[in-house]
Amino acid sequence: MSEQNRVLIFDTTLRDGEQAPGASMNEKEKLEIAYALERLGVDIIEAGFPVISEGDFNSVQSVAKHIKGSIVCGLARSMKADIDAAAEALAAARKKRIHVFLATSKIHMRFKLKKTQEEILKMAVDAVKYARKKVEDIEFSPEDASRTEREFLYRILEEVIKAGATTVNIPDTVGYSVPAEYAQLIGDIKNHVPNIHKAVISVHCHDDLGVSVANSLAAIKNGARQVECTINGIGERAGNASMEEIVMALKTRSDFFGCTTGIHTQEICRISRLVSKCTGFVVAPNKAIVGHNAFRHEAGIHQDGILKERSTYEIMRPEDVGFMGTGLVLGKHSGRHAFKDRLKMLGIELKDKGLDEAFDRFKRVADKKKQVYDEDLIVIVEDELKAFQKTWNLVSLIFQSGTNIKPDVRVVLKSKGETYEKSSSGDGPVDACYKAIDAVTKVKGELLDYSIQSVTQGKDAMGEVTVKVKFKDRNIIARGTSTDILEASAKAYINAVNKLLSQQADGKS
Ligand code: KIV
Ligand code: ZN
């Protein structure tokens, strides 16, 4: 397939994705995701909005320093201070891009910016020229492009390309457009902007009407050659277009689109899981491509068809997106070697102490749970891969509860070789447990959100608890897993405390 039909994948999980309410990630988590995006084969990683906070600046800087395979991009408003901050944060990047944006729709210009078209045009051109002096690769986004007056949109695109923009992005900022209309917009831009061939046309769609992926695909069909998207579709409000859905649609329907991407699709499920872990956003079971049920056939007729010929009901192979089967792989008699080998097959390499601790955990799980599936293994080792210091560790907990008994929990925690224990009663076992943990760690948290999901099926399945905890001015999302749900709840809460202490030690605001 020719270069012309290669669609560039611009991932904005770390920028627009992080704008999803409650999705904030720390610097280490962002770097871990950036490495995974690089492995996935993403062309451009939008790592953040450097001027917005010290934390964002540092994250972009750290991604810029470590990522070599993908272009690292920083967002900037059309202001010198923003562009300076982006250029500084990106200084160490091997391949870098500054993404400058400015709203162009009547509504935004009048109410938000209080500026005329001429003023906006000048600001955009000046900003692109200024950014171009610092970095060669410049993207310009006329924010709310889909609601921008056409003639003005064509004019501003022509002028920013003249000023040096190498990519022009057409955001459907408020998720207002629909596929045929958005595709038409891209076609019209191609026909009305005289120098459009000098820039790559990019698309950026939000999911307010649930059509962000459809809009992106329609635009690609009509000539867009960069698509902005996020893992699991996370992002502002209803989210951004989901990368895995766009990539797999282009791959599965290459007969229709005639386009390719550079994505190594076998990495998709792994990164989906990582982003879910870091943000605490659970992936819906029916989510296309990466949901728990995405490749499960329940109806007898379907199962029968699949057994006779997979293509009767399967349009993609689960292994092409790295979807884990639930075949029995390990049990309590499995040794360290088998454990290590299986992890390697899942793309996880643990060494020395990390491997020892994960193996111990596996043995404890295998003692309680006869069948250990790949999904179980992933959550077992995740504890060893955590991007934060484990200041506190759970040693044990004992609890007493019943229909007419006030719950009482005793927890034993370990920190720096010392053990500490406390008991507490509460409204329920989880409340009592969290109060006892607060008493040991002397860090008081308020539980804002709590959810539990089973990792696999069956009564002995591991439970995965996700908590959102408020500590003074900071909300932290964390997870814990165990075959015992109170233990999983305790681990999730302790992980939240550890994440907080880790961020404080790193000096994060
Ligand atoms: O949705 C939007 O318009 C954006 C821009 C900054 C590209 O995220
Ligand atoms: Zn956006």
mmCIF file of C-alpha atoms in Angstrom, residues 194-388:
data_model
loop_
_atom_site.group_PDB
_atom_site.id
_atom_site.type_symbol
_atom_site.label_atom_id
_atom_site.label_comp_id
_atom_site.label_asym_id
_atom_site.label_seq_id
_atom_site.Cartn_x
_atom_site.Cartn_y
_atom_site.Cartn_z
ATOM 1 C CA PRO A 194 -5.383 25.997 -2.064
ATOM 2 C CA ASN A 195 -2.206 24.917 -0.216
ATOM 3 C CA ILE A 196 -3.784 22.000 1.701
ATOM 4 C CA HIS A 197 -1.474 19.504 -0.082
ATOM 5 C CA LYS A 198 1.412 21.007 1.921
ATOM 6 C CA ALA A 199 -0.028 19.753 5.219
ATOM 7 C CA VAL A 200 -1.397 16.528 6.643
ATOM 8 C CA ILE A 201 -5.133 16.696 7.418
ATOM 9 C CA SER A 202 -5.840 15.391 10.896
ATOM 10 C CA VAL A 203 -9.142 14.617 12.603
ATOM 11 C CA HIS A 204 -10.032 14.823 16.285
ATOM 12 C CA CYS A 205 -13.507 13.735 17.343
ATOM 13 C CA HIS A 206 -15.313 13.698 20.668
ATOM 14 C CA ASP A 207 -17.983 11.190 21.535
ATOM 15 C CA ASP A 208 -20.866 13.300 22.856
ATOM 16 C CA LEU A 209 -23.270 11.758 20.334
ATOM 17 C CA GLY A 210 -21.538 8.373 20.368
ATOM 18 C CA VAL A 211 -20.225 8.750 16.807
ATOM 19 C CA SER A 212 -16.586 9.818 17.294
ATOM 20 C CA VAL A 213 -15.165 6.627 15.743
ATOM 21 C CA ALA A 214 -17.684 6.733 12.878
ATOM 22 C CA ASN A 215 -16.801 10.397 12.240
ATOM 23 C CA SER A 216 -13.070 9.644 12.255
ATOM 24 C CA LEU A 217 -13.467 6.721 9.853
ATOM 25 C CA ALA A 218 -15.702 8.733 7.500
ATOM 26 C CA ALA A 219 -13.068 11.481 7.473
ATOM 27 C CA ILE A 220 -10.286 8.989 6.701
ATOM 28 C CA LYS A 221 -12.348 7.624 3.845
ATOM 29 C CA ASN A 222 -12.506 11.188 2.521
ATOM 30 C CA GLY A 223 -8.787 11.895 2.745
ATOM 31 C CA ALA A 224 -7.754 12.631 6.349
ATOM 32 C CA ARG A 225 -4.367 11.026 7.011
ATOM 33 C CA GLN A 226 -3.897 11.547 10.732
ATOM 34 C CA VAL A 227 -6.371 10.517 13.386
ATOM 35 C CA GLU A 228 -6.319 11.687 16.995
ATOM 36 C CA CYS A 229 -7.603 9.189 19.489
ATOM 37 C CA THR A 230 -7.172 7.679 22.945
ATOM 38 C CA ILE A 231 -6.850 4.213 24.409
ATOM 39 C CA ASN A 232 -10.255 2.941 25.592
ATOM 40 C CA GLY A 233 -11.739 6.178 24.205
ATOM 41 C CA ILE A 234 -11.131 8.057 27.452
ATOM 42 C CA GLY A 235 -11.257 11.834 27.369
ATOM 43 C CA GLU A 236 -13.085 15.055 28.098
ATOM 44 C CA ARG A 237 -16.814 14.452 28.882
ATOM 45 C CA ALA A 238 -18.009 11.426 26.859
ATOM 46 C CA GLY A 239 -14.451 10.848 25.678
ATOM 47 C CA ASN A 240 -12.441 10.852 22.470
ATOM 48 C CA ALA A 241 -12.494 8.435 19.554
ATOM 49 C CA SER A 242 -11.155 5.077 20.673
ATOM 50 C CA MET A 243 -7.849 4.125 19.084
ATOM 51 C CA GLU A 244 -8.400 0.382 19.204
ATOM 52 C CA GLU A 245 -11.724 0.696 17.392
ATOM 53 C CA ILE A 246 -10.339 2.929 14.634
ATOM 54 C CA VAL A 247 -7.227 0.798 14.106
ATOM 55 C CA MET A 248 -9.136 -2.475 14.003
ATOM 56 C CA ALA A 249 -11.802 -1.035 11.690
ATOM 57 C CA LEU A 250 -9.076 0.081 9.271
ATOM 58 C CA LYS A 251 -7.389 -3.319 9.493
ATOM 59 C CA THR A 252 -10.479 -5.506 9.348
ATOM 60 C CA ARG A 253 -12.074 -3.448 6.574
ATOM 61 C CA SER A 254 -8.946 -2.677 4.584
ATOM 62 C CA ASP A 255 -10.972 -3.804 1.557
ATOM 63 C CA PHE A 256 -13.170 -0.722 2.077
ATOM 64 C CA PHE A 257 -10.754 1.873 3.460
ATOM 65 C CA GLY A 258 -7.609 0.823 1.607
ATOM 66 C CA CYS A 259 -5.489 2.286 4.420
ATOM 67 C CA THR A 260 -2.857 1.003 6.827
ATOM 68 C CA THR A 261 -1.466 2.107 10.183
ATOM 69 C CA GLY A 262 1.824 1.299 11.904
ATOM 70 C CA ILE A 263 0.096 -0.197 14.952
ATOM 71 C CA HIS A 264 1.203 -3.592 16.320
ATOM 72 C CA THR A 265 -2.314 -4.663 17.106
ATOM 73 C CA GLN A 266 -1.278 -7.604 19.338
ATOM 74 C CA GLU A 267 -0.353 -4.999 21.984
ATOM 75 C CA ILE A 268 -3.854 -3.495 22.107
ATOM 76 C CA CYS A 269 -5.370 -5.423 25.039
ATOM 77 C CA ARG A 270 -2.279 -5.010 27.122
ATOM 78 C CA ILE A 271 -2.232 -1.233 26.815
ATOM 79 C CA SER A 272 -5.982 -1.056 27.313
ATOM 80 C CA ARG A 273 -5.523 -2.832 30.623
ATOM 81 C CA LEU A 274 -2.625 -0.557 31.592
ATOM 82 C CA VAL A 275 -4.625 2.617 30.912
ATOM 83 C CA SER A 276 -7.569 1.194 32.834
ATOM 84 C CA LYS A 277 -5.268 0.396 35.756
ATOM 85 C CA CYS A 278 -3.670 3.851 35.815
ATOM 86 C CA THR A 279 -6.912 5.810 35.489
ATOM 87 C CA GLY A 280 -9.145 3.480 37.494
ATOM 88 C CA PHE A 281 -11.651 3.539 34.604
ATOM 89 C CA VAL A 282 -13.082 0.076 34.250
ATOM 90 C CA VAL A 283 -13.592 -1.044 30.629
ATOM 91 C CA ALA A 284 -17.243 -1.964 29.957
ATOM 92 C CA PRO A 285 -17.628 -5.724 29.260
ATOM 93 C CA ASN A 286 -19.301 -5.034 25.916
ATOM 94 C CA LYS A 287 -16.727 -2.465 24.767
ATOM 95 C CA ALA A 288 -15.658 -3.207 21.192
ATOM 96 C CA ILE A 289 -12.209 -4.815 20.776
ATOM 97 C CA VAL A 290 -11.072 -4.731 24.435
ATOM 98 C CA GLY A 291 -14.183 -5.489 26.508
ATOM 99 C CA HIS A 292 -14.266 -8.723 28.492
ATOM 100 C CA ASN A 293 -17.026 -10.078 26.244
ATOM 101 C CA ALA A 294 -15.704 -8.755 22.928
ATOM 102 C CA PHE A 295 -14.760 -12.240 21.709
ATOM 103 C CA ARG A 296 -17.061 -14.436 23.793
ATOM 104 C CA HIS A 297 -19.822 -16.344 22.069
ATOM 105 C CA GLU A 298 -22.733 -17.233 24.275
ATOM 106 C CA ALA A 299 -25.546 -18.335 21.934
ATOM 107 C CA GLY A 300 -25.502 -22.065 21.166
ATOM 108 C CA ILE A 301 -25.964 -21.450 17.443
ATOM 109 C CA HIS A 302 -22.959 -19.108 17.445
ATOM 110 C CA GLN A 303 -20.783 -21.529 19.420
ATOM 111 C CA ASP A 304 -21.710 -24.270 17.006
ATOM 112 C CA GLY A 305 -20.855 -22.048 14.037
ATOM 113 C CA ILE A 306 -17.528 -21.056 15.569
ATOM 114 C CA LEU A 307 -16.590 -24.696 16.145
ATOM 115 C CA LYS A 308 -17.336 -25.484 12.504
ATOM 116 C CA GLU A 309 -15.680 -22.422 11.037
ATOM 117 C CA ARG A 310 -14.483 -19.409 13.062
ATOM 118 C CA SER A 311 -15.294 -16.864 10.362
ATOM 119 C CA THR A 312 -19.018 -17.646 10.681
ATOM 120 C CA TYR A 313 -19.224 -15.338 13.699
ATOM 121 C CA GLU A 314 -15.739 -13.887 14.131
ATOM 122 C CA ILE A 315 -14.571 -10.946 11.999
ATOM 123 C CA MET A 316 -11.278 -10.514 13.879
ATOM 124 C CA ARG A 317 -9.021 -13.032 15.552
ATOM 125 C CA PRO A 318 -8.781 -12.418 19.322
ATOM 126 C CA GLU A 319 -5.042 -13.079 19.198
ATOM 127 C CA ASP A 320 -4.614 -10.192 16.722
ATOM 128 C CA VAL A 321 -5.466 -7.739 19.490
ATOM 129 C CA GLY A 322 -3.698 -9.731 22.211
ATOM 130 C CA PHE A 323 -7.021 -10.803 23.727
ATOM 131 C CA MET A 324 -6.389 -13.339 26.451
ATOM 132 C CA GLY A 325 -8.220 -16.606 26.315
ATOM 133 C CA THR A 326 -9.508 -18.196 29.492
ATOM 134 C CA GLY A 327 -7.887 -21.561 28.924
ATOM 135 C CA LEU A 328 -6.532 -23.112 32.114
ATOM 136 C CA VAL A 329 -2.837 -22.401 32.200
ATOM 137 C CA LEU A 330 -1.467 -22.813 35.693
ATOM 138 C CA GLY A 331 -2.409 -24.364 39.007
ATOM 139 C CA LYS A 332 -0.978 -24.912 42.446
ATOM 140 C CA HIS A 333 1.497 -27.512 41.200
ATOM 141 C CA SER A 334 2.967 -25.185 38.596
ATOM 142 C CA GLY A 335 6.553 -24.252 39.285
ATOM 143 C CA ARG A 336 8.442 -21.006 39.070
ATOM 144 C CA HIS A 337 9.719 -21.886 35.604
ATOM 145 C CA ALA A 338 6.227 -22.436 34.171
ATOM 146 C CA PHE A 339 5.067 -19.233 35.862
ATOM 147 C CA LYS A 340 7.929 -17.214 34.377
ATOM 148 C CA ASP A 341 7.415 -18.757 30.909
ATOM 149 C CA ARG A 342 3.708 -17.996 30.895
ATOM 150 C CA LEU A 343 4.350 -14.392 31.916
ATOM 151 C CA LYS A 344 6.856 -14.101 29.096
ATOM 152 C CA MET A 345 4.192 -15.285 26.657
ATOM 153 C CA LEU A 346 1.958 -12.525 27.987
ATOM 154 C CA GLY A 347 4.757 -10.032 27.323
ATOM 155 C CA ILE A 348 5.706 -9.519 30.973
ATOM 156 C CA GLU A 349 9.263 -9.991 32.181
ATOM 157 C CA LEU A 350 9.906 -9.866 35.896
ATOM 158 C CA LYS A 351 13.298 -10.348 37.441
ATOM 159 C CA ASP A 352 14.851 -11.197 40.817
ATOM 160 C CA LYS A 353 12.882 -9.861 43.786
ATOM 161 C CA GLY A 354 9.923 -8.799 41.623
ATOM 162 C CA LEU A 355 9.654 -12.331 40.223
ATOM 163 C CA ASP A 356 10.028 -13.919 43.686
ATOM 164 C CA GLU A 357 7.280 -11.757 45.151
ATOM 165 C CA ALA A 358 4.931 -12.294 42.204
ATOM 166 C CA PHE A 359 5.543 -16.056 42.376
ATOM 167 C CA ASP A 360 4.759 -16.080 46.115
ATOM 168 C CA ARG A 361 1.547 -14.229 45.387
ATOM 169 C CA PHE A 362 0.696 -16.652 42.611
ATOM 170 C CA LYS A 363 1.215 -19.614 44.981
ATOM 171 C CA ARG A 364 -1.089 -18.058 47.558
ATOM 172 C CA VAL A 365 -3.746 -17.450 44.915
ATOM 173 C CA ALA A 366 -3.319 -20.952 43.454
ATOM 174 C CA ASP A 367 -3.832 -22.421 46.930
ATOM 175 C CA LYS A 368 -7.242 -20.791 47.171
ATOM 176 C CA LYS A 369 -8.211 -20.955 43.513
ATOM 177 C CA LYS A 370 -7.725 -24.201 41.616
ATOM 178 C CA GLN A 371 -7.595 -22.748 38.137
ATOM 179 C CA VAL A 372 -5.356 -19.783 37.439
ATOM 180 C CA TYR A 373 -6.134 -18.081 34.124
ATOM 181 C CA ASP A 374 -4.132 -15.560 32.136
ATOM 182 C CA GLU A 375 -6.351 -12.743 33.416
ATOM 183 C CA ASP A 376 -5.526 -13.820 36.991
ATOM 184 C CA LEU A 377 -1.808 -13.824 36.220
ATOM 185 C CA ILE A 378 -1.986 -10.304 34.875
ATOM 186 C CA VAL A 379 -3.565 -8.931 38.045
ATOM 187 C CA ILE A 380 -1.212 -10.967 40.229
ATOM 188 C CA VAL A 381 1.888 -9.444 38.657
ATOM 189 C CA GLU A 382 0.451 -5.960 38.362
ATOM 190 C CA ASP A 383 1.233 -5.479 42.014
ATOM 191 C CA GLU A 384 4.923 -5.928 41.222
ATOM 192 C CA LEU A 385 4.747 -3.488 38.313
ATOM 193 C CA LYS A 386 3.221 -0.636 40.242
ATOM 194 C CA ALA A 387 4.608 2.754 39.298
ATOM 195 C CA PHE A 388 4.806 3.862 42.927
#
